[in-house]
Each structure stands twice: as C-alpha cells, then as structure tokens.
C-alpha cells in the first residue's frame, strides 16, 4: 500500500502528519511511505531524517496524490485536491465534518473513503489513536504558557526580603482533556486554580489535581453516551455566566476550553464580565477557532480591551509546540494504521462492521455512509 503524507496547506499549520518515528513504524509494517519535500520544516524534521527512516521524498505533490492508496494529513484538504485521488483511495485527517458538507460531497463523488479523526469513538480501545485528545492535551499546556508569557506577574508565591508576592489566580472553564492539562500545568507553576465544568465527574478530576471546584447548581445537564456534555438551555447558560462572574473578576487568568460536540462552542464569558476584570488580566480562549467561549475574542488575534484585559484567541495552540504535537499526532495515525493493518495484503483493512470505523468513516464507495452526514 502506498501511503502519502503531503505538507499542510493552511499557513497557520505547523504540524505534520508524520514524523520520522512514525515513518519507521509504517515502513516496518511493509507500507511504501512517501512524504512531500519540506513536510517537517515547521516541526524541526529535515527531509534527510524522513529519508533515513525509510520514506521517499516527493517534490511532485499532484503525482504523489494520484498514486497514493492512503493519504494522511493533519487538516482537511483543499477541496480541489480531492479530485486528484483515485477512486478507492483512503484519506485520514481532521475533517471538521459538521461544517464541511461540500468537502464530504467531494470525497463521496471521488469514490474516496474519508476518515474523520474527530469522529473516532472515544473508547479505551481507541485511546492510542485519539488525536483529539493528544492535541487537546498539548493545547491545554500551551494555554497556560501563553498566559504566563503575556502576564506582568509571576505564577508562584514568592517570599522575598522585599515582601511576599501572591500566587496568580487561574480560573479554568471546561475540564475536558485540555482543561485538565491546563490545571496541571498552572498548578505545577505554582498558581492557585479554580475550575468549572457542567459534568460532575470533571469537577472531581479537577479536585484530584489540586484545583478548587466551582459548583453551580444548573439542574439536569445530561451527557452523551460518549461522555460529552450536552448543550445547556439559555436559562442554564445565563445562570452559569452569572455565578462565574465573581470568580472571573478575581482571577488573573481565565482559560476557557468549553466545547459541545458537533455544535458551536457556548459563549460563557460575556462583555460585562470582561469589563469587570482587572487591567493586565488575561483570557485565553481555546475554543476561539470554533467561534469562541468569550465575547469579543478574535480568532488568530490578541485583543486588548478598554479596561486593559488581554483576550488571546489562537487558532492552533498545539501548533505552538509543533514537534511534540506532530510526534503524538503521527503516533496516533501510525497506531490507527497498525490497528487496521492487513499483514497479508499489506494494506489498510476497511471493515463496515468494525465499531471504530462505523464511528469515523464518513464516505465510502461513492456515497456518504455515516448516518449523521447523509444528505436528508
Ligand atoms: P470537549 O473538548 O468536547 O469539551 C471540553 C469540556 O467543555 C468538556 O469537559 C465539557 O464537559 C465542557 N463543557 C461543555 N459545555 C460547558 C459549559 N457550558 N461550561 C463549562 N464546561 C462546559 O471535551 P474533551 O476534552 O474532548 O472530552 C470529552 C469527554 O470525552 C470527556 O468526558 C472525556 O473524559 C472523554 N474522553 C474519553 C476518552 C476515553 O478514552 N474513554 C478519551 C478522551 C476523552
């Protein structure tokens, strides 16, 4: 099977779908691996290291796409590149399928099997391939480092002959994978951390990391069978915003990570709350790319409000640590390919009955096969 990893086309993307270690693993399985020249330029891997790991280097992207049986990337492909793939080819990447009906249609039309990493079921079996988690974990770390870098104060308490410096106060909203890592990172650096999530079990996890849990009685919040939070009612969101406001006003840093699977992230920090915060306070919105949890966030920009609050809304937090982000993303992909590898045929085995594939295969055989994305 010919596997091809092109360079990413989005200028904000610094990660790559493969690193040399993952190439080595795939070559070890018997795959024929090609990467586009320069693929690792923004995550510190030279073409020579990919070559030494067993990959071929291609300078002709279109030809490599045409020949490939399996194409792997980080971000969704430009729609015009889908037509270059041959019918029966497989494509694996993040696809943002809820927002990309045209892309899905193009995959179906080209007869390509498109696998969306966002849709991989979050089961124990799938943990080694769970790219949402591997990237969110690093994004959580980066959110704290970005805040620390931008703050005019330090995180830990310091007792000095010139007086005591108080520890910084962090408030983390949303305690999923990213939120937990943000808590752990802020705690390691000596900050005092308060955290909130609509899921009760997440509050307990935050406490086990040494954070103070903010408890707000929102009534029934529910959850999906995958452990995701459900969308709150407008009344519940209003109550949450109100009760969080005091904690925000007293915090040096607010990090928001709240997402609702398949929907726009909820707006949880309103303008009035931002206006009540102290000058120099920092808000880091990890949901910025999907629309944001914070009123006034601008994706890809840093906004300084009239009262001196800095709102950071990067589009690609994990891309700030691109070497490690690539390492774990590439390992997720290599693990997935290994998991479904047919040793005899030396190819990726598609199985419509497989529970993981049922969750993440969006198009196959010229049609949209995933029930959530089938045209009505
Ligand atoms: P996510 O990125 O979809 O959302 C981040 C957090 O935002 C979640 O904890 C969610 O509860 C929270 N949230 C939603 N609305 C909110 C609101 N109004 N206020 C505050 N917080 C709000 O979540 P994720 O990090 O991808 O994790 C989702 C779930 O999947 C979690 O339960 C996690 O434990 C589970 N998970 C399971 C596995 C596994 O292997 N079994 C692996 C990874 C994640």
Tab-separated table of C-alpha atoms and ligand atoms in Angstrom:
chain	number	residue	atom	x	y	z
A	1	UNK	CA	0.000	0.000	0.000
A	2	UNK	CA	1.294	3.426	-0.948
A	3	UNK	CA	0.936	5.952	1.867
A	4	UNK	CA	1.469	9.635	1.137
A	5	UNK	CA	1.699	12.496	3.648
A	6	UNK	CA	1.603	15.902	1.915
A	7	UNK	CA	2.756	19.111	3.572
A	8	UNK	CA	-0.041	21.075	5.202
A	9	UNK	CA	-1.514	23.856	3.059
A	10	UNK	CA	-3.049	26.098	5.746
A	11	UNK	CA	-0.437	28.768	6.567
A	12	UNK	CA	-1.243	28.586	10.297
A	13	UNK	CA	-0.457	24.868	10.411
A	14	UNK	CA	2.980	23.976	11.753
A	15	UNK	CA	2.379	20.286	12.390
A	16	UNK	CA	2.928	17.372	10.032
A	17	UNK	CA	1.005	14.125	9.666
A	18	UNK	CA	4.170	12.040	10.018
A	19	UNK	CA	7.459	12.305	11.854
A	20	UNK	CA	10.442	10.018	11.207
A	21	UNK	CA	9.494	7.673	14.088
A	22	UNK	CA	6.026	7.102	12.614
A	23	UNK	CA	7.524	6.587	9.145
A	24	UNK	CA	9.758	3.887	10.599
A	25	UNK	CA	6.780	2.137	12.151
A	26	UNK	CA	4.772	2.204	8.904
A	27	UNK	CA	7.740	1.011	6.834
A	28	UNK	CA	8.136	-1.779	9.384
A	29	UNK	CA	4.571	-2.879	8.602
A	30	UNK	CA	5.519	-3.185	4.937
A	31	UNK	CA	3.995	0.088	3.717
A	32	UNK	CA	5.510	2.142	0.943
A	33	UNK	CA	5.728	5.627	2.500
A	34	UNK	CA	6.206	8.931	0.650
A	35	UNK	CA	6.254	12.379	2.235
A	36	UNK	CA	6.215	15.701	0.475
A	37	UNK	CA	9.544	17.552	0.437
A	38	UNK	CA	9.670	20.018	3.336
A	39	UNK	CA	6.861	18.332	5.299
A	40	UNK	CA	8.736	18.665	8.581
A	41	UNK	CA	10.144	22.150	8.021
A	42	UNK	CA	7.973	23.750	10.730
A	43	UNK	CA	8.277	20.943	13.279
A	44	UNK	CA	12.053	20.530	13.178
A	45	UNK	CA	12.409	17.432	10.983
A	46	UNK	CA	14.566	17.595	7.863
A	47	UNK	CA	13.824	15.649	4.683
A	48	UNK	CA	17.012	13.680	5.355
A	49	UNK	CA	15.622	12.338	8.668
A	50	UNK	CA	12.429	11.167	6.933
A	51	UNK	CA	14.540	9.538	4.246
A	52	UNK	CA	16.744	7.841	6.831
A	53	UNK	CA	13.562	6.447	8.446
A	54	UNK	CA	12.598	4.825	5.154
A	55	UNK	CA	10.357	7.370	3.403
A	56	UNK	CA	10.626	8.537	-0.155
A	57	UNK	CA	10.649	12.296	-0.614
A	58	UNK	CA	8.424	13.666	-3.359
A	59	UNK	CA	8.660	17.093	-4.895
A	60	UNK	CA	5.594	16.446	-7.071
A	61	UNK	CA	2.560	16.699	-4.828
A	62	UNK	CA	-0.078	16.078	-7.509
A	63	UNK	CA	1.666	12.969	-8.834
A	64	UNK	CA	2.088	11.603	-5.295
A	65	UNK	CA	-1.596	12.239	-4.525
A	66	UNK	CA	-2.605	10.476	-7.710
A	67	UNK	CA	-0.541	7.381	-6.890
A	68	UNK	CA	-1.431	7.144	-3.205
A	69	UNK	CA	-3.703	4.441	-1.775
A	70	UNK	CA	-3.797	6.161	1.605
A	71	UNK	CA	-3.339	9.916	2.137
A	72	UNK	CA	-2.771	11.228	5.666
A	73	UNK	CA	-2.745	14.851	6.785
A	74	UNK	CA	-3.424	16.985	9.814
A	75	UNK	CA	-6.053	19.409	8.469
A	76	UNK	CA	-8.848	18.929	5.963
A	77	UNK	CA	-7.580	19.017	2.374
A	78	UNK	CA	-8.250	21.799	-0.099
A	79	UNK	CA	-11.369	20.560	-1.910
A	80	UNK	CA	-9.679	20.803	-5.329
A	81	UNK	CA	-7.068	18.218	-4.257
A	82	UNK	CA	-9.668	15.529	-3.679
A	83	UNK	CA	-10.196	15.053	-7.407
A	84	UNK	CA	-6.508	14.097	-7.718
A	85	UNK	CA	-7.079	10.971	-5.593
A	86	UNK	CA	-8.003	7.728	-7.283
A	87	UNK	CA	-11.315	6.012	-6.588
A	88	UNK	CA	-10.859	3.554	-3.745
A	89	UNK	CA	-8.156	5.621	-2.049
A	90	UNK	CA	-8.438	6.286	1.704
A	91	UNK	CA	-7.971	9.728	3.287
A	92	UNK	CA	-7.413	10.224	7.030
A	93	UNK	CA	-7.260	13.624	8.777
A	94	UNK	CA	-9.280	16.037	10.849
A	95	UNK	CA	-12.180	16.959	8.547
A	96	UNK	CA	-14.425	19.261	10.567
A	97	UNK	CA	-17.338	17.263	9.092
A	98	UNK	CA	-20.131	19.220	10.804
A	99	UNK	CA	-19.071	22.352	8.942
A	100	UNK	CA	-17.903	20.851	5.659
A	101	UNK	CA	-20.800	19.363	3.675
A	102	UNK	CA	-19.145	20.347	0.375
A	103	UNK	CA	-15.925	18.564	1.263
A	104	UNK	CA	-17.817	15.424	2.245
A	105	UNK	CA	-19.714	15.509	-1.009
A	106	UNK	CA	-16.437	15.854	-2.940
A	107	UNK	CA	-14.967	12.810	-1.153
A	108	UNK	CA	-18.063	10.774	-1.963
A	109	UNK	CA	-18.035	11.911	-5.588
A	110	UNK	CA	-14.379	10.931	-5.982
A	111	UNK	CA	-15.075	7.454	-4.555
A	112	UNK	CA	-12.609	8.105	-1.726
A	113	UNK	CA	-13.038	6.618	1.749
A	114	UNK	CA	-12.776	9.612	4.067
A	115	UNK	CA	-11.998	9.014	7.732
A	116	UNK	CA	-12.596	11.889	10.148
A	117	UNK	CA	-10.442	11.773	13.261
A	118	UNK	CA	-12.937	13.975	15.139
A	119	UNK	CA	-15.493	11.193	14.819
A	120	UNK	CA	-13.356	8.341	16.181
A	121	UNK	CA	-15.286	6.913	19.161
A	122	UNK	CA	-13.635	7.856	22.489
A	123	UNK	CA	-13.329	4.273	23.725
A	124	UNK	CA	-10.485	2.678	25.639
A	125	UNK	CA	-9.551	0.676	22.533
A	126	UNK	CA	-9.249	3.888	20.504
A	127	UNK	CA	-7.149	5.821	23.030
A	128	UNK	CA	-3.879	5.148	21.189
A	129	UNK	CA	-5.397	6.688	18.028
A	130	UNK	CA	-7.280	9.537	19.710
A	131	UNK	CA	-5.833	12.625	18.046
A	132	UNK	CA	-8.449	14.951	19.563
A	133	UNK	CA	-7.081	14.047	22.998
A	134	UNK	CA	-3.394	14.074	22.081
A	135	UNK	CA	-3.721	17.564	20.614
A	136	UNK	CA	-6.104	18.972	23.243
A	137	UNK	CA	-3.678	17.898	25.951
A	138	UNK	CA	-0.893	19.984	24.390
A	139	UNK	CA	-3.284	22.888	23.702
A	140	UNK	CA	-4.099	22.951	27.424
A	141	UNK	CA	-0.407	23.173	28.268
A	142	UNK	CA	0.174	25.914	25.693
A	143	UNK	CA	-2.750	27.979	27.003
A	144	UNK	CA	-1.038	28.341	30.378
A	145	UNK	CA	2.371	29.084	28.846
A	146	UNK	CA	0.819	31.746	26.561
A	147	UNK	CA	-0.840	33.358	29.565
A	148	UNK	CA	2.359	33.201	31.637
A	149	UNK	CA	4.317	34.751	28.789
A	150	UNK	CA	1.860	37.630	28.472
A	151	UNK	CA	1.302	38.318	32.202
A	152	UNK	CA	3.101	41.100	34.032
A	153	UNK	CA	3.075	38.978	37.183
A	154	UNK	CA	4.502	35.595	38.135
A	155	UNK	CA	2.589	32.397	38.878
A	156	UNK	CA	4.060	31.076	42.149
A	157	UNK	CA	4.036	32.677	45.555
A	158	UNK	CA	7.461	34.101	46.389
A	159	UNK	CA	8.577	35.143	49.838
A	160	UNK	CA	11.427	37.581	49.466
A	161	UNK	CA	13.174	40.009	51.819
A	162	UNK	CA	11.318	42.720	49.921
A	163	UNK	CA	7.942	41.219	50.689
A	164	UNK	CA	5.674	38.396	49.603
A	165	UNK	CA	4.413	38.058	46.048
A	166	UNK	CA	0.995	36.377	45.957
A	167	UNK	CA	0.412	33.410	43.660
A	168	UNK	CA	-1.538	34.044	40.472
A	169	UNK	CA	-5.195	33.030	40.396
A	170	UNK	CA	-6.334	30.946	37.417
A	171	UNK	CA	-9.900	30.038	36.526
A	172	UNK	CA	-10.352	27.178	34.058
A	173	UNK	CA	-13.769	26.820	32.416
A	174	UNK	CA	-14.292	23.408	30.818
A	175	UNK	CA	-12.429	20.480	32.354
A	176	UNK	CA	-12.031	18.063	29.455
A	177	UNK	CA	-8.655	16.897	28.203
A	178	UNK	CA	-7.351	20.446	27.563
A	179	UNK	CA	-8.766	21.857	30.783
A	180	UNK	CA	-7.210	19.112	32.904
A	181	UNK	CA	-3.791	19.735	31.361
A	182	UNK	CA	-4.220	23.493	31.872
A	183	UNK	CA	-4.984	22.847	35.558
A	184	UNK	CA	-1.977	20.543	35.939
A	185	UNK	CA	0.361	22.995	34.189
A	186	UNK	CA	-0.827	26.030	36.167
A	187	UNK	CA	-0.545	24.077	39.421
A	188	UNK	CA	2.986	22.924	38.561
A	189	UNK	CA	3.958	26.556	38.071
A	190	UNK	CA	2.535	27.452	41.455
A	191	UNK	CA	-0.761	29.159	40.613
A	192	UNK	CA	-3.970	28.853	42.599
A	193	UNK	CA	-6.562	27.227	40.345
A	194	UNK	CA	-10.363	27.198	40.372
A	195	UNK	CA	-12.221	25.208	37.714
A	196	UNK	CA	-15.741	24.653	36.458
A	197	UNK	CA	-17.430	22.153	34.162
A	198	UNK	CA	-21.027	21.106	33.654
A	199	UNK	CA	-20.001	17.470	34.157
A	200	UNK	CA	-19.830	16.500	37.869
A	201	UNK	CA	-17.117	13.877	37.257
A	202	UNK	CA	-14.903	16.541	35.678
A	203	UNK	CA	-15.120	18.614	38.873
A	204	UNK	CA	-13.847	15.638	40.849
A	205	UNK	CA	-10.971	15.180	38.388
A	206	UNK	CA	-10.059	18.860	38.808
A	207	UNK	CA	-10.027	18.443	42.585
A	208	UNK	CA	-7.753	15.435	42.307
A	209	UNK	CA	-5.246	17.727	40.555
A	210	UNK	CA	-5.394	20.206	43.429
A	211	UNK	CA	-7.807	22.722	41.899
A	212	UNK	CA	-10.778	24.194	43.717
A	213	UNK	CA	-14.019	23.162	42.014
A	214	UNK	CA	-16.641	25.838	41.465
A	215	UNK	CA	-20.026	24.188	41.983
A	216	UNK	CA	-23.045	25.764	40.295
A	217	UNK	CA	-26.428	24.093	40.548
A	218	UNK	CA	-27.659	24.063	36.948
A	219	UNK	CA	-30.215	21.287	37.406
A	220	UNK	CA	-30.169	18.477	34.840
A	221	UNK	CA	-27.200	18.890	32.442
A	222	UNK	CA	-27.083	15.368	30.966
A	223	UNK	CA	-24.390	13.979	28.711
A	224	UNK	CA	-23.949	11.835	25.607
A	225	UNK	CA	-23.045	8.133	25.567
A	226	UNK	CA	-19.527	9.234	24.559
A	227	UNK	CA	-19.140	11.247	27.776
A	228	UNK	CA	-19.594	14.613	26.038
A	229	UNK	CA	-21.530	17.476	27.597
A	230	UNK	CA	-24.894	18.404	26.098
A	231	UNK	CA	-25.863	21.920	25.112
A	232	UNK	CA	-27.259	23.884	28.056
A	233	UNK	CA	-30.548	25.763	27.866
A	234	UNK	CA	-30.356	29.578	27.608
A	235	UNK	CA	-31.513	29.772	31.266
A	236	UNK	CA	-28.769	27.393	32.411
A	237	UNK	CA	-26.130	29.324	30.443
A	238	UNK	CA	-27.360	32.571	31.972
A	239	UNK	CA	-27.090	31.143	35.483
A	240	UNK	CA	-23.615	29.788	34.766
A	241	UNK	CA	-22.403	33.151	33.411
A	242	UNK	CA	-23.812	34.964	36.438
A	243	UNK	CA	-22.266	32.650	39.007
A	244	UNK	CA	-18.895	32.536	37.269
A	245	UNK	CA	-18.673	36.312	37.026
A	246	UNK	CA	-17.302	36.815	40.549
A	247	UNK	CA	-14.545	34.235	40.050
A	248	UNK	CA	-13.586	35.840	36.722
A	249	UNK	CA	-13.378	39.302	38.312
A	250	UNK	CA	-10.976	37.940	40.945
A	251	UNK	CA	-8.810	35.918	38.537
A	252	UNK	CA	-5.545	36.938	36.903
A	253	UNK	CA	-6.089	34.402	34.137
A	254	UNK	CA	-9.256	32.814	32.762
A	255	UNK	CA	-8.802	29.890	30.370
A	256	UNK	CA	-11.889	28.681	28.535
A	257	UNK	CA	-11.982	25.271	26.854
A	258	UNK	CA	-15.720	24.536	26.747
A	259	UNK	CA	-16.978	22.698	23.700
A	260	UNK	CA	-20.175	20.868	22.832
A	261	UNK	CA	-19.559	18.105	20.288
A	262	UNK	CA	-20.867	18.944	16.816
A	263	UNK	CA	-22.048	22.438	17.798
A	264	UNK	CA	-20.706	25.948	18.120
A	265	UNK	CA	-18.985	26.427	21.491
A	266	UNK	CA	-21.174	28.146	24.108
A	267	UNK	CA	-20.481	31.816	24.881
A	268	UNK	CA	-19.678	31.744	28.578
A	269	UNK	CA	-17.777	34.959	29.304
A	270	UNK	CA	-19.848	37.987	28.386
A	271	UNK	CA	-18.592	41.525	27.733
A	272	UNK	CA	-19.768	42.757	31.166
A	273	UNK	CA	-17.672	40.065	32.843
A	274	UNK	CA	-14.599	41.006	30.810
A	275	UNK	CA	-15.250	44.627	31.780
A	276	UNK	CA	-15.247	43.651	35.469
A	277	UNK	CA	-11.764	42.107	35.312
A	278	UNK	CA	-8.586	43.871	36.461
A	279	UNK	CA	-6.202	45.548	33.986
A	280	UNK	CA	-3.497	43.095	32.955
A	281	UNK	CA	-5.766	40.077	33.399
A	282	UNK	CA	-5.528	37.518	30.630
A	283	UNK	CA	-8.237	35.447	28.999
A	284	UNK	CA	-7.145	32.535	26.824
A	285	UNK	CA	-9.969	31.148	24.681
A	286	UNK	CA	-9.178	27.641	23.474
A	287	UNK	CA	-12.467	27.454	21.624
A	288	UNK	CA	-11.598	30.519	19.505
A	289	UNK	CA	-11.320	28.592	16.238
A	290	UNK	CA	-14.888	27.318	16.507
A	291	UNK	CA	-16.335	30.740	17.427
A	292	UNK	CA	-15.101	31.127	20.984
A	293	UNK	CA	-16.351	30.998	24.580
A	294	UNK	CA	-15.592	34.669	25.131
A	295	UNK	CA	-17.460	37.674	23.780
A	296	UNK	CA	-15.012	39.855	21.871
A	297	UNK	CA	-12.468	37.149	21.030
A	298	UNK	CA	-10.963	37.414	17.546
A	299	UNK	CA	-9.524	34.169	16.217
A	300	UNK	CA	-5.819	34.473	15.468
A	301	UNK	CA	-5.507	37.868	17.167
A	302	UNK	CA	-4.784	39.262	20.579
A	303	UNK	CA	-7.390	41.802	21.692
A	304	UNK	CA	-6.705	44.338	24.455
A	305	UNK	CA	-9.967	45.706	25.864
A	306	UNK	CA	-10.581	49.283	27.057
A	307	UNK	CA	-10.070	48.160	30.648
A	308	UNK	CA	-6.720	46.515	29.793
A	309	UNK	CA	-7.769	42.859	29.668
A	310	UNK	CA	-5.908	40.770	27.088
A	311	UNK	CA	-8.040	38.240	25.191
A	312	UNK	CA	-5.946	35.613	23.403
A	313	UNK	CA	-7.690	33.504	20.748
A	314	UNK	CA	-5.167	31.449	18.812
A	315	UNK	CA	-6.330	29.149	16.046
A	316	UNK	CA	-3.774	26.443	16.626
A	317	UNK	CA	-2.498	26.295	20.213
A	318	UNK	CA	-0.944	22.851	19.827
A	319	UNK	CA	0.874	24.124	16.741
A	320	UNK	CA	2.993	26.269	19.104
A	321	UNK	CA	4.655	23.054	20.231
A	322	UNK	CA	4.696	21.573	16.770
A	323	UNK	CA	7.425	18.981	17.305
A	324	UNK	CA	5.631	17.287	20.192
A	325	UNK	CA	2.212	17.827	18.601
A	326	UNK	CA	3.489	16.129	15.441
A	327	UNK	CA	5.084	13.352	17.485
A	328	UNK	CA	1.820	12.367	19.163
A	329	UNK	CA	-0.406	13.055	16.136
A	330	UNK	CA	1.819	10.922	13.899
A	331	UNK	CA	1.852	8.201	16.555
A	332	UNK	CA	-1.986	8.289	16.648
A	333	UNK	CA	-2.092	7.829	12.860
A	334	UNK	CA	0.548	5.095	12.830
A	335	UNK	CA	-1.315	3.297	15.638
A	336	UNK	CA	-4.557	3.521	13.692
A	337	UNK	CA	-2.957	2.171	10.532
A	338	UNK	CA	-1.268	-0.619	12.504
A	339	UNK	CA	-4.558	-1.455	14.229
A	340	UNK	CA	-6.320	-1.968	10.896
A	341	UNK	CA	-3.315	-3.349	9.011
A	342	UNK	CA	-3.842	-6.465	6.974
A	343	UNK	CA	-0.487	-8.224	7.310
A	344	UNK	CA	-1.006	-10.494	4.328
A	345	UNK	CA	-2.334	-7.896	1.900
A	346	UNK	CA	-0.088	-5.184	3.410
A	347	UNK	CA	-2.935	-2.705	3.316
A	348	UNK	CA	-5.424	-0.805	5.483
A	349	UNK	CA	-8.369	-3.127	6.087
A	350	UNK	CA	-11.753	-1.440	5.721
A	351	UNK	CA	-14.489	-3.151	7.692
A	352	UNK	CA	-18.001	-1.666	7.739
A	353	UNK	CA	-18.824	-3.762	10.830
A	354	UNK	CA	-15.904	-2.507	12.897
A	355	UNK	CA	-17.214	-0.331	15.728
A	356	UNK	CA	-14.422	2.253	15.448
A	357	UNK	CA	-14.733	2.524	11.660
A	358	UNK	CA	-18.512	2.782	11.950
A	359	UNK	CA	-17.917	5.918	14.010
A	360	UNK	CA	-15.353	7.665	11.836
A	361	UNK	CA	-15.736	6.537	8.194
A	362	UNK	CA	-17.730	9.324	6.553
A	363	UNK	CA	-17.712	8.371	2.859
A	364	UNK	CA	-17.086	5.053	1.113
A	365	UNK	CA	-17.740	3.531	-2.292
A	366	UNK	CA	-19.041	6.760	-3.806
A	367	UNK	CA	-21.541	7.579	-1.053
A	368	UNK	CA	-21.817	9.296	2.318
A	369	UNK	CA	-22.109	6.293	4.622
A	370	UNK	CA	-22.044	7.961	8.055
A	371	UNK	CA	-25.627	8.402	9.242
A	372	UNK	CA	-25.016	11.848	10.793
A	373	UNK	CA	-23.817	13.292	7.490
A	374	UNK	CA	-26.007	11.522	4.965
A	375	UNK	CA	-27.926	14.068	2.881
A	376	UNK	CA	-31.567	14.156	4.032
B	1	LIG	P1	-14.542	18.840	24.652
B	1	LIG	O1	-13.291	19.428	24.079
B	1	LIG	O2	-15.638	18.409	23.755
B	1	LIG	O3	-15.135	19.902	25.695
B	1	LIG	C1	-14.312	20.443	26.728
B	1	LIG	C2	-15.072	20.499	28.026
B	1	LIG	O4	-16.061	21.513	27.940
B	1	LIG	C3	-15.806	19.218	28.401
B	1	LIG	O5	-15.299	18.737	29.618
B	1	LIG	C4	-17.260	19.668	28.519
B	1	LIG	O6	-17.953	18.998	29.559
B	1	LIG	C5	-17.083	21.129	28.823
B	1	LIG	N1	-18.280	21.992	28.661
B	1	LIG	C6	-19.268	21.955	27.738
B	1	LIG	N2	-20.166	22.933	27.966
B	1	LIG	C7	-19.738	23.627	29.043
B	1	LIG	C8	-20.219	24.740	29.770
B	1	LIG	N3	-21.356	25.357	29.457
B	1	LIG	N4	-19.492	25.169	30.847
B	1	LIG	C9	-18.354	24.554	31.208
B	1	LIG	N5	-17.842	23.493	30.561
B	1	LIG	C10	-18.524	23.031	29.503
B	1	LIG	O7	-14.192	17.636	25.632
B	1	LIG	P2	-12.995	16.591	25.546
B	1	LIG	O8	-11.829	17.117	26.257
B	1	LIG	O9	-12.833	16.170	24.139
B	1	LIG	O10	-13.585	15.389	26.394
B	1	LIG	C11	-14.923	14.986	26.247
B	1	LIG	C12	-15.216	13.731	27.030
B	1	LIG	O11	-14.601	12.606	26.432
B	1	LIG	C13	-14.775	13.761	28.449
B	1	LIG	O12	-15.772	13.141	29.213
B	1	LIG	C14	-13.557	12.903	28.464
B	1	LIG	O13	-13.292	12.327	29.735
B	1	LIG	C15	-13.968	11.868	27.449
B	1	LIG	N6	-12.798	11.186	26.888
B	1	LIG	C16	-12.771	9.821	26.976
B	1	LIG	C17	-11.683	9.150	26.476
B	1	LIG	C18	-11.610	7.646	26.569
B	1	LIG	O14	-10.655	7.078	26.175
B	1	LIG	N7	-12.592	6.977	27.073
B	1	LIG	C19	-10.646	9.831	25.876
B	1	LIG	C20	-10.712	11.215	25.802
B	1	LIG	C21	-11.818	11.882	26.303
